[in-house]
Short mmCIF file of N, CA and C in Angstrom, two decimals:
data_model
loop_
_atom_site.label_atom_id
_atom_site.label_comp_id
_atom_site.label_asym_id
_atom_site.label_seq_id
_atom_site.Cartn_x
_atom_site.Cartn_y
_atom_site.Cartn_z
N GLN B 24 -26.55 -20.67 -115.94
CA GLN B 24 -25.85 -19.38 -116.27
C GLN B 24 -24.75 -19.53 -117.14
N GLN B 25 -24.70 -18.71 -118.20
CA GLN B 25 -23.60 -18.73 -119.05
C GLN B 25 -22.61 -17.66 -118.61
N GLN B 26 -21.28 -18.15 -118.65
CA GLN B 26 -20.25 -17.20 -118.28
C GLN B 26 -19.99 -16.31 -119.56
N GLN B 27 -19.78 -15.00 -119.41
CA GLN B 27 -19.45 -14.16 -120.55
C GLN B 27 -17.91 -14.25 -120.73
N GLN B 28 -17.60 -14.64 -121.99
CA GLN B 28 -16.27 -14.86 -122.39
C GLN B 28 -15.53 -13.57 -122.61
N GLN B 29 -14.40 -13.24 -121.88
CA GLN B 29 -13.68 -12.05 -122.01
C GLN B 29 -12.79 -12.12 -123.37
N PRO B 30 -12.85 -11.09 -124.17
CA PRO B 30 -11.96 -11.03 -125.34
C PRO B 30 -10.42 -11.24 -124.96
N PHE B 31 -9.67 -11.91 -125.81
CA PHE B 31 -8.33 -12.05 -125.63
C PHE B 31 -7.61 -10.86 -126.26
N ASN B 32 -6.86 -10.15 -125.56
CA ASN B 32 -6.14 -9.08 -126.07
C ASN B 32 -4.67 -9.36 -126.23
N ILE B 33 -4.17 -9.08 -127.39
CA ILE B 33 -2.72 -9.37 -127.66
C ILE B 33 -1.92 -8.37 -126.79
N PRO B 34 -0.87 -8.91 -126.16
CA PRO B 34 -0.04 -7.94 -125.40
C PRO B 34 0.41 -6.74 -126.12
N GLY B 35 0.40 -5.61 -125.59
CA GLY B 35 0.80 -4.39 -126.28
C GLY B 35 -0.44 -3.50 -126.48
N GLY B 36 -1.62 -3.91 -125.82
CA GLY B 36 -2.74 -3.14 -125.97
C GLY B 36 -3.63 -3.12 -127.16
N GLN B 37 -3.31 -4.03 -128.16
CA GLN B 37 -4.07 -4.10 -129.38
C GLN B 37 -5.35 -4.89 -129.00
N GLN B 38 -6.35 -4.56 -129.76
CA GLN B 38 -7.65 -5.24 -129.66
C GLN B 38 -7.55 -6.69 -130.27
N PRO B 39 -8.55 -7.51 -130.01
CA PRO B 39 -8.50 -8.86 -130.68
C PRO B 39 -8.25 -8.75 -132.12
N VAL B 40 -7.51 -9.74 -132.66
CA VAL B 40 -6.89 -9.54 -133.96
C VAL B 40 -7.88 -9.90 -135.05
N SER B 41 -7.63 -9.32 -136.25
CA SER B 41 -8.38 -9.57 -137.46
C SER B 41 -7.48 -9.72 -138.63
N TYR B 42 -7.92 -10.42 -139.63
CA TYR B 42 -7.10 -10.61 -140.84
C TYR B 42 -7.27 -9.54 -141.85
N GLN B 43 -6.19 -8.91 -142.22
CA GLN B 43 -6.23 -7.78 -143.18
C GLN B 43 -4.86 -7.82 -144.00
N ASN B 44 -4.96 -7.44 -145.21
CA ASN B 44 -3.77 -7.07 -146.00
C ASN B 44 -2.68 -8.23 -145.91
N ASP B 45 -3.05 -9.45 -145.95
CA ASP B 45 -2.25 -10.63 -145.94
C ASP B 45 -1.28 -10.69 -144.73
N GLU B 46 -1.70 -10.09 -143.65
CA GLU B 46 -0.90 -10.16 -142.43
C GLU B 46 -1.73 -10.17 -141.24
N LEU B 47 -1.37 -10.99 -140.23
CA LEU B 47 -2.13 -10.96 -139.11
C LEU B 47 -1.74 -9.80 -138.13
N PRO B 48 -2.51 -8.93 -137.83
CA PRO B 48 -2.20 -7.83 -136.84
C PRO B 48 -1.69 -8.41 -135.61
N GLY B 49 -0.82 -7.92 -135.03
CA GLY B 49 -0.26 -8.41 -133.63
C GLY B 49 0.59 -9.55 -133.79
N ILE B 50 0.86 -10.06 -134.94
CA ILE B 50 1.85 -11.22 -135.03
C ILE B 50 3.22 -10.87 -134.52
N ASP B 51 3.66 -9.61 -134.77
CA ASP B 51 4.91 -9.19 -134.28
C ASP B 51 5.05 -9.20 -132.82
N VAL B 52 3.89 -8.75 -132.22
CA VAL B 52 3.85 -8.63 -130.77
C VAL B 52 3.85 -10.08 -130.18
N LEU B 53 3.02 -10.94 -130.75
CA LEU B 53 3.05 -12.37 -130.39
C LEU B 53 4.45 -12.97 -130.42
N TYR B 54 5.11 -12.71 -131.58
CA TYR B 54 6.43 -13.32 -131.70
C TYR B 54 7.36 -12.72 -130.64
N SER B 55 7.33 -11.44 -130.39
CA SER B 55 8.21 -10.94 -129.42
C SER B 55 7.92 -11.45 -128.00
N LYS B 56 6.70 -11.76 -127.71
CA LYS B 56 6.33 -12.31 -126.39
C LYS B 56 6.90 -13.76 -126.29
N ILE B 57 6.74 -14.53 -127.30
CA ILE B 57 7.34 -15.95 -127.26
C ILE B 57 8.78 -15.94 -127.27
N GLU B 58 9.38 -15.00 -128.13
CA GLU B 58 10.82 -14.84 -128.20
C GLU B 58 11.41 -14.43 -126.90
N SER B 59 10.79 -13.78 -126.14
CA SER B 59 11.33 -13.24 -124.77
C SER B 59 11.51 -14.53 -123.80
N LEU B 60 10.98 -15.67 -124.23
CA LEU B 60 11.20 -16.88 -123.33
C LEU B 60 12.48 -17.56 -123.51
N ILE B 61 13.21 -17.27 -124.67
CA ILE B 61 14.38 -17.83 -125.03
C ILE B 61 15.52 -18.00 -123.89
N PRO B 62 15.72 -16.93 -123.17
CA PRO B 62 16.76 -17.02 -122.02
C PRO B 62 16.39 -18.13 -121.04
N GLN B 63 15.15 -18.50 -120.96
CA GLN B 63 14.76 -19.47 -119.92
C GLN B 63 14.98 -20.84 -120.31
N PHE B 64 15.26 -21.04 -121.73
CA PHE B 64 15.42 -22.35 -122.34
C PHE B 64 16.79 -22.53 -122.85
N PRO B 65 17.81 -22.95 -122.13
CA PRO B 65 19.15 -23.08 -122.72
C PRO B 65 19.17 -24.06 -123.86
N VAL B 66 20.17 -24.11 -124.63
CA VAL B 66 20.28 -24.92 -125.81
C VAL B 66 20.19 -26.42 -125.39
N THR B 67 20.59 -26.61 -124.20
CA THR B 67 20.62 -28.11 -123.68
C THR B 67 19.28 -28.53 -123.30
N SER B 68 18.36 -27.68 -123.12
CA SER B 68 16.92 -28.01 -122.68
C SER B 68 16.26 -28.80 -123.77
N TYR B 69 15.66 -29.91 -123.30
CA TYR B 69 14.84 -30.74 -124.23
C TYR B 69 13.80 -29.99 -124.96
N LEU B 70 13.30 -28.92 -124.35
CA LEU B 70 12.19 -28.19 -124.85
C LEU B 70 12.63 -26.99 -125.72
N ARG B 71 13.83 -26.73 -125.86
CA ARG B 71 14.29 -25.61 -126.71
C ARG B 71 13.97 -25.83 -128.20
N PRO B 72 14.19 -27.02 -128.70
CA PRO B 72 13.86 -27.17 -130.14
C PRO B 72 12.32 -26.94 -130.35
N ILE B 73 11.47 -27.19 -129.52
CA ILE B 73 10.09 -26.89 -129.68
C ILE B 73 9.84 -25.41 -129.72
N LEU B 74 10.51 -24.67 -128.88
CA LEU B 74 10.35 -23.30 -128.85
C LEU B 74 10.94 -22.63 -130.11
N ASP B 75 12.05 -23.13 -130.70
CA ASP B 75 12.64 -22.66 -131.88
C ASP B 75 11.71 -22.93 -133.13
N LYS B 76 11.13 -24.14 -133.08
CA LYS B 76 10.15 -24.49 -134.22
C LYS B 76 8.98 -23.56 -134.22
N ILE B 77 8.44 -23.24 -132.95
CA ILE B 77 7.31 -22.42 -132.89
C ILE B 77 7.61 -21.03 -133.39
N LEU B 78 8.73 -20.51 -132.93
CA LEU B 78 9.23 -19.09 -133.36
C LEU B 78 9.31 -19.06 -134.92
N LYS B 79 10.02 -20.01 -135.47
CA LYS B 79 10.18 -20.04 -136.91
C LYS B 79 8.94 -20.03 -137.58
N THR B 80 7.94 -20.82 -137.13
CA THR B 80 6.65 -20.84 -137.79
C THR B 80 5.77 -19.65 -137.65
N ILE B 81 5.88 -18.96 -136.56
CA ILE B 81 5.25 -17.65 -136.31
C ILE B 81 5.72 -16.69 -137.35
N GLN B 82 7.06 -16.75 -137.56
CA GLN B 82 7.64 -15.80 -138.50
C GLN B 82 7.09 -16.10 -139.93
N SER B 83 6.99 -17.49 -140.33
CA SER B 83 6.43 -17.67 -141.66
C SER B 83 4.98 -17.42 -141.80
N VAL B 84 4.20 -17.51 -140.69
CA VAL B 84 2.80 -17.13 -140.76
C VAL B 84 2.67 -15.63 -141.04
N LYS B 85 3.59 -14.96 -140.67
CA LYS B 85 3.47 -13.46 -140.94
C LYS B 85 3.42 -13.29 -142.47
N TYR B 86 4.10 -14.06 -143.25
CA TYR B 86 4.27 -13.85 -144.67
C TYR B 86 3.36 -14.83 -145.43
N ASN B 87 2.89 -15.81 -144.78
CA ASN B 87 2.12 -16.92 -145.44
C ASN B 87 1.02 -17.41 -144.49
N ILE B 88 -0.15 -16.83 -144.61
CA ILE B 88 -1.25 -17.12 -143.73
C ILE B 88 -1.51 -18.68 -143.64
N SER B 89 -1.32 -19.31 -144.75
CA SER B 89 -1.66 -20.75 -144.80
C SER B 89 -0.82 -21.60 -143.79
N ASP B 90 0.39 -21.00 -143.46
CA ASP B 90 1.19 -21.70 -142.44
C ASP B 90 0.55 -21.64 -141.03
N SER B 91 -0.58 -21.01 -140.83
CA SER B 91 -1.21 -21.00 -139.54
C SER B 91 -1.71 -22.50 -139.18
N ILE B 92 -2.06 -23.23 -140.14
CA ILE B 92 -2.41 -24.65 -139.82
C ILE B 92 -1.25 -25.31 -139.33
N ARG B 93 -0.07 -25.20 -139.90
CA ARG B 93 1.07 -25.71 -139.42
C ARG B 93 1.49 -25.33 -138.01
N LEU B 94 1.25 -24.01 -137.74
CA LEU B 94 1.45 -23.49 -136.43
C LEU B 94 0.56 -24.18 -135.38
N ILE B 95 -0.66 -24.41 -135.75
CA ILE B 95 -1.62 -25.11 -134.89
C ILE B 95 -1.06 -26.58 -134.50
N GLY B 96 -0.52 -27.21 -135.59
CA GLY B 96 0.00 -28.60 -135.37
C GLY B 96 1.18 -28.65 -134.52
N TYR B 97 2.10 -27.63 -134.70
CA TYR B 97 3.30 -27.51 -133.84
C TYR B 97 2.93 -27.14 -132.40
N SER B 98 1.97 -26.29 -132.21
CA SER B 98 1.64 -25.91 -130.94
C SER B 98 0.92 -27.04 -130.08
N VAL B 99 0.04 -27.81 -130.83
CA VAL B 99 -0.51 -28.97 -130.27
C VAL B 99 0.63 -29.99 -129.89
N GLU B 100 1.50 -30.26 -130.77
CA GLU B 100 2.54 -31.20 -130.65
C GLU B 100 3.50 -30.79 -129.37
N GLY B 101 3.73 -29.52 -129.32
CA GLY B 101 4.50 -28.92 -128.26
C GLY B 101 3.74 -29.12 -126.81
N ILE B 102 2.49 -28.89 -126.85
CA ILE B 102 1.71 -29.06 -125.54
C ILE B 102 1.69 -30.59 -125.17
N LEU B 103 1.60 -31.45 -126.18
CA LEU B 103 1.66 -32.87 -125.78
C LEU B 103 3.18 -33.22 -125.32
N GLU B 104 4.17 -32.69 -125.87
CA GLU B 104 5.60 -32.96 -125.56
C GLU B 104 5.72 -32.38 -124.07
N CYS B 105 5.16 -31.24 -123.75
CA CYS B 105 5.39 -30.63 -122.47
C CYS B 105 4.71 -31.54 -121.27
N HIS B 106 3.76 -32.33 -121.63
CA HIS B 106 2.95 -33.19 -120.65
C HIS B 106 3.56 -34.54 -120.61
N ARG B 107 4.63 -34.84 -121.40
CA ARG B 107 5.12 -36.18 -121.11
C ARG B 107 5.75 -36.42 -119.86
N PRO B 108 5.52 -37.55 -119.16
CA PRO B 108 6.08 -37.77 -117.82
C PRO B 108 7.52 -37.40 -117.69
N ASP B 109 8.37 -37.88 -118.59
CA ASP B 109 9.85 -37.64 -118.47
C ASP B 109 10.13 -36.21 -118.50
N VAL B 110 9.41 -35.36 -119.38
CA VAL B 110 9.68 -33.93 -119.39
C VAL B 110 9.11 -33.30 -118.12
N MET B 111 8.02 -33.78 -117.66
CA MET B 111 7.44 -33.06 -116.37
C MET B 111 8.39 -33.42 -115.21
N GLU B 112 9.07 -34.61 -115.30
CA GLU B 112 9.99 -34.93 -114.17
C GLU B 112 11.20 -34.06 -114.19
N LYS B 113 11.75 -33.85 -115.38
CA LYS B 113 13.01 -33.09 -115.53
C LYS B 113 12.88 -31.55 -115.56
N GLU B 114 11.97 -31.10 -116.33
CA GLU B 114 11.66 -29.70 -116.60
C GLU B 114 10.33 -29.18 -116.40
N ALA B 115 9.68 -29.56 -115.37
CA ALA B 115 8.31 -29.21 -115.07
C ALA B 115 8.00 -27.68 -115.22
N GLU B 116 8.86 -26.90 -114.60
CA GLU B 116 8.61 -25.42 -114.55
C GLU B 116 8.61 -24.87 -116.02
N LYS B 117 9.76 -25.30 -116.73
CA LYS B 117 9.93 -24.83 -118.15
C LYS B 117 8.78 -25.31 -119.10
N ALA B 118 8.35 -26.56 -118.77
CA ALA B 118 7.24 -27.14 -119.56
C ALA B 118 6.00 -26.37 -119.40
N LYS B 119 5.61 -25.93 -118.13
CA LYS B 119 4.49 -25.12 -117.84
C LYS B 119 4.58 -23.88 -118.64
N ILE B 120 5.72 -23.14 -118.65
CA ILE B 120 5.90 -21.86 -119.30
C ILE B 120 5.65 -22.05 -120.90
N LEU B 121 6.27 -23.09 -121.37
CA LEU B 121 6.19 -23.35 -122.85
C LEU B 121 4.74 -23.69 -123.13
N CYS B 122 4.08 -24.49 -122.33
CA CYS B 122 2.73 -24.87 -122.56
C CYS B 122 1.76 -23.67 -122.57
N ASP B 123 1.98 -22.84 -121.63
CA ASP B 123 1.19 -21.47 -121.54
C ASP B 123 1.45 -20.65 -122.83
N ALA B 124 2.70 -20.65 -123.30
CA ALA B 124 2.96 -19.86 -124.42
C ALA B 124 2.18 -20.46 -125.74
N GLN B 125 2.24 -21.73 -125.73
CA GLN B 125 1.47 -22.36 -126.91
C GLN B 125 -0.01 -22.12 -126.78
N LEU B 126 -0.60 -22.11 -125.62
CA LEU B 126 -2.02 -21.86 -125.42
C LEU B 126 -2.32 -20.39 -125.87
N ILE B 127 -1.32 -19.52 -125.69
CA ILE B 127 -1.64 -18.09 -126.09
C ILE B 127 -1.58 -18.08 -127.58
N ILE B 128 -0.78 -18.84 -128.25
CA ILE B 128 -0.65 -18.83 -129.69
C ILE B 128 -2.04 -19.49 -130.23
N LEU B 129 -2.54 -20.54 -129.67
CA LEU B 129 -3.89 -21.01 -130.08
C LEU B 129 -4.96 -20.08 -129.87
N LYS B 130 -4.95 -19.34 -128.73
CA LYS B 130 -6.04 -18.35 -128.43
C LYS B 130 -5.91 -17.19 -129.45
N TYR B 131 -4.74 -16.81 -129.70
CA TYR B 131 -4.50 -15.79 -130.75
C TYR B 131 -5.20 -16.21 -132.07
N LEU B 132 -4.82 -17.42 -132.63
CA LEU B 132 -5.44 -17.85 -133.77
C LEU B 132 -6.88 -18.02 -133.64
N ALA B 133 -7.40 -18.39 -132.63
CA ALA B 133 -8.94 -18.55 -132.51
C ALA B 133 -9.56 -17.31 -132.66
N GLN B 134 -9.01 -16.16 -132.15
CA GLN B 134 -9.59 -14.87 -132.29
C GLN B 134 -9.31 -14.07 -133.43
N SER B 135 -8.48 -14.57 -134.32
CA SER B 135 -8.25 -13.93 -135.51
C SER B 135 -9.34 -14.22 -136.40
N ASN B 136 -9.46 -13.50 -137.65
CA ASN B 136 -10.49 -13.74 -138.54
C ASN B 136 -10.09 -14.88 -139.43
N VAL B 137 -8.80 -15.32 -139.39
CA VAL B 137 -8.37 -16.37 -140.28
C VAL B 137 -9.10 -17.69 -139.90
N PHE B 138 -9.22 -17.90 -138.59
CA PHE B 138 -9.92 -19.03 -137.99
C PHE B 138 -10.95 -18.47 -137.03
N GLY B 139 -11.81 -19.27 -136.75
CA GLY B 139 -12.66 -19.03 -135.57
C GLY B 139 -12.58 -20.18 -134.71
N PRO B 140 -13.26 -20.13 -133.54
CA PRO B 140 -13.11 -21.17 -132.59
C PRO B 140 -13.44 -22.58 -133.14
N GLN B 141 -14.43 -22.74 -134.01
CA GLN B 141 -14.87 -23.98 -134.60
C GLN B 141 -13.73 -24.54 -135.54
N VAL B 142 -13.31 -23.78 -136.40
CA VAL B 142 -12.26 -24.18 -137.33
C VAL B 142 -10.98 -24.52 -136.49
N LEU B 143 -10.63 -23.69 -135.52
CA LEU B 143 -9.39 -24.03 -134.74
C LEU B 143 -9.69 -25.32 -133.99
N GLN B 144 -10.78 -25.64 -133.58
CA GLN B 144 -11.08 -26.86 -132.79
C GLN B 144 -10.90 -28.04 -133.81
N LYS B 145 -11.37 -27.93 -134.94
CA LYS B 145 -11.31 -28.98 -136.00
C LYS B 145 -9.73 -29.29 -136.25
N HIS B 146 -8.88 -28.23 -136.54
CA HIS B 146 -7.59 -28.45 -136.73
C HIS B 146 -6.81 -28.93 -135.55
N THR B 147 -7.12 -28.54 -134.33
CA THR B 147 -6.49 -28.97 -133.17
C THR B 147 -6.80 -30.45 -132.97
N THR B 148 -8.01 -30.91 -133.22
CA THR B 148 -8.35 -32.28 -133.08
C THR B 148 -7.52 -33.10 -134.06
N LYS B 149 -7.49 -32.67 -135.31
CA LYS B 149 -6.74 -33.30 -136.36
C LYS B 149 -5.31 -33.34 -136.01
N ALA B 150 -4.69 -32.36 -135.33
CA ALA B 150 -3.34 -32.28 -135.00
C ALA B 150 -3.04 -33.33 -133.83
N VAL B 151 -3.91 -33.47 -132.87
CA VAL B 151 -3.82 -34.55 -131.87
C VAL B 151 -3.78 -35.93 -132.46
N GLN B 152 -4.78 -36.10 -133.39
CA GLN B 152 -4.89 -37.47 -134.10
C GLN B 152 -3.56 -37.78 -134.84
N ASP B 153 -3.00 -36.61 -135.46
CA ASP B 153 -1.88 -36.88 -136.31
C ASP B 153 -0.54 -36.88 -135.64
N ALA B 154 -0.55 -36.57 -134.26
CA ALA B 154 0.67 -36.45 -133.45
C ALA B 154 1.35 -37.80 -133.45
N LYS B 155 2.72 -37.70 -133.30
CA LYS B 155 3.41 -38.95 -133.23
C LYS B 155 3.00 -39.77 -132.07
N GLU B 156 2.93 -41.15 -132.29
CA GLU B 156 2.31 -42.07 -131.35
C GLU B 156 3.07 -41.94 -129.96
N GLU B 157 4.33 -41.77 -130.00
CA GLU B 157 5.02 -41.74 -128.65
C GLU B 157 4.74 -40.63 -127.77
N ILE B 158 4.45 -39.51 -128.47
CA ILE B 158 4.09 -38.30 -127.61
C ILE B 158 2.59 -38.30 -127.41
N LYS B 159 1.80 -38.74 -128.27
CA LYS B 159 0.34 -38.61 -128.04
C LYS B 159 0.02 -39.52 -126.85
N TYR B 160 0.39 -40.71 -126.89
CA TYR B 160 -0.07 -41.65 -125.74
C TYR B 160 0.66 -41.37 -124.40
N SER B 161 1.98 -41.00 -124.53
CA SER B 161 2.72 -40.87 -123.32
C SER B 161 2.26 -39.56 -122.52
N ALA B 162 1.71 -38.66 -123.30
CA ALA B 162 1.17 -37.30 -122.76
C ALA B 162 -0.22 -37.58 -122.27
N LEU B 163 -1.08 -38.30 -122.92
CA LEU B 163 -2.53 -38.35 -122.72
C LEU B 163 -2.82 -39.48 -121.71
N ILE B 164 -2.08 -40.61 -121.59
CA ILE B 164 -2.43 -41.64 -120.67
C ILE B 164 -2.45 -41.23 -119.18
N PRO B 165 -1.38 -40.45 -118.69
CA PRO B 165 -1.46 -40.04 -117.38
C PRO B 165 -2.64 -39.13 -116.96
N LEU B 166 -3.21 -38.57 -118.02
CA LEU B 166 -4.41 -37.69 -117.80
C LEU B 166 -5.66 -38.39 -117.70
N LEU B 167 -5.66 -39.66 -118.00
CA LEU B 167 -7.00 -40.48 -118.03
C LEU B 167 -7.24 -41.02 -116.59
#
């Protein structure tokens, strides 16, 4: 039996996104949702720079669709960072929140017409391969 996949709706009631007029519909809503996490991540948090980089890249995607590939890379890198043993030990709850936010970003990009699931999978795989060695292996080895 195949499970029927539910469409991903951007918060705010908009339908799945599509690419039109050089701007991704719903990108402002996506940005607002991710930005609302800032109070949970004080400047002293190890994860705060990851959140700031993601927010900056979402803003640039709004004006330059080609930055979407960079956003995929940053999201994958952030997910790997969130799963590092030292981060999980110190900031497990915040890491889970940030990881979930980055998964929302990837899901958003997968359902836009800029990418599809196959293209997103290709760029996600490349981002994992290109990730810094120290985060790639420290995040993935405990999962094996």
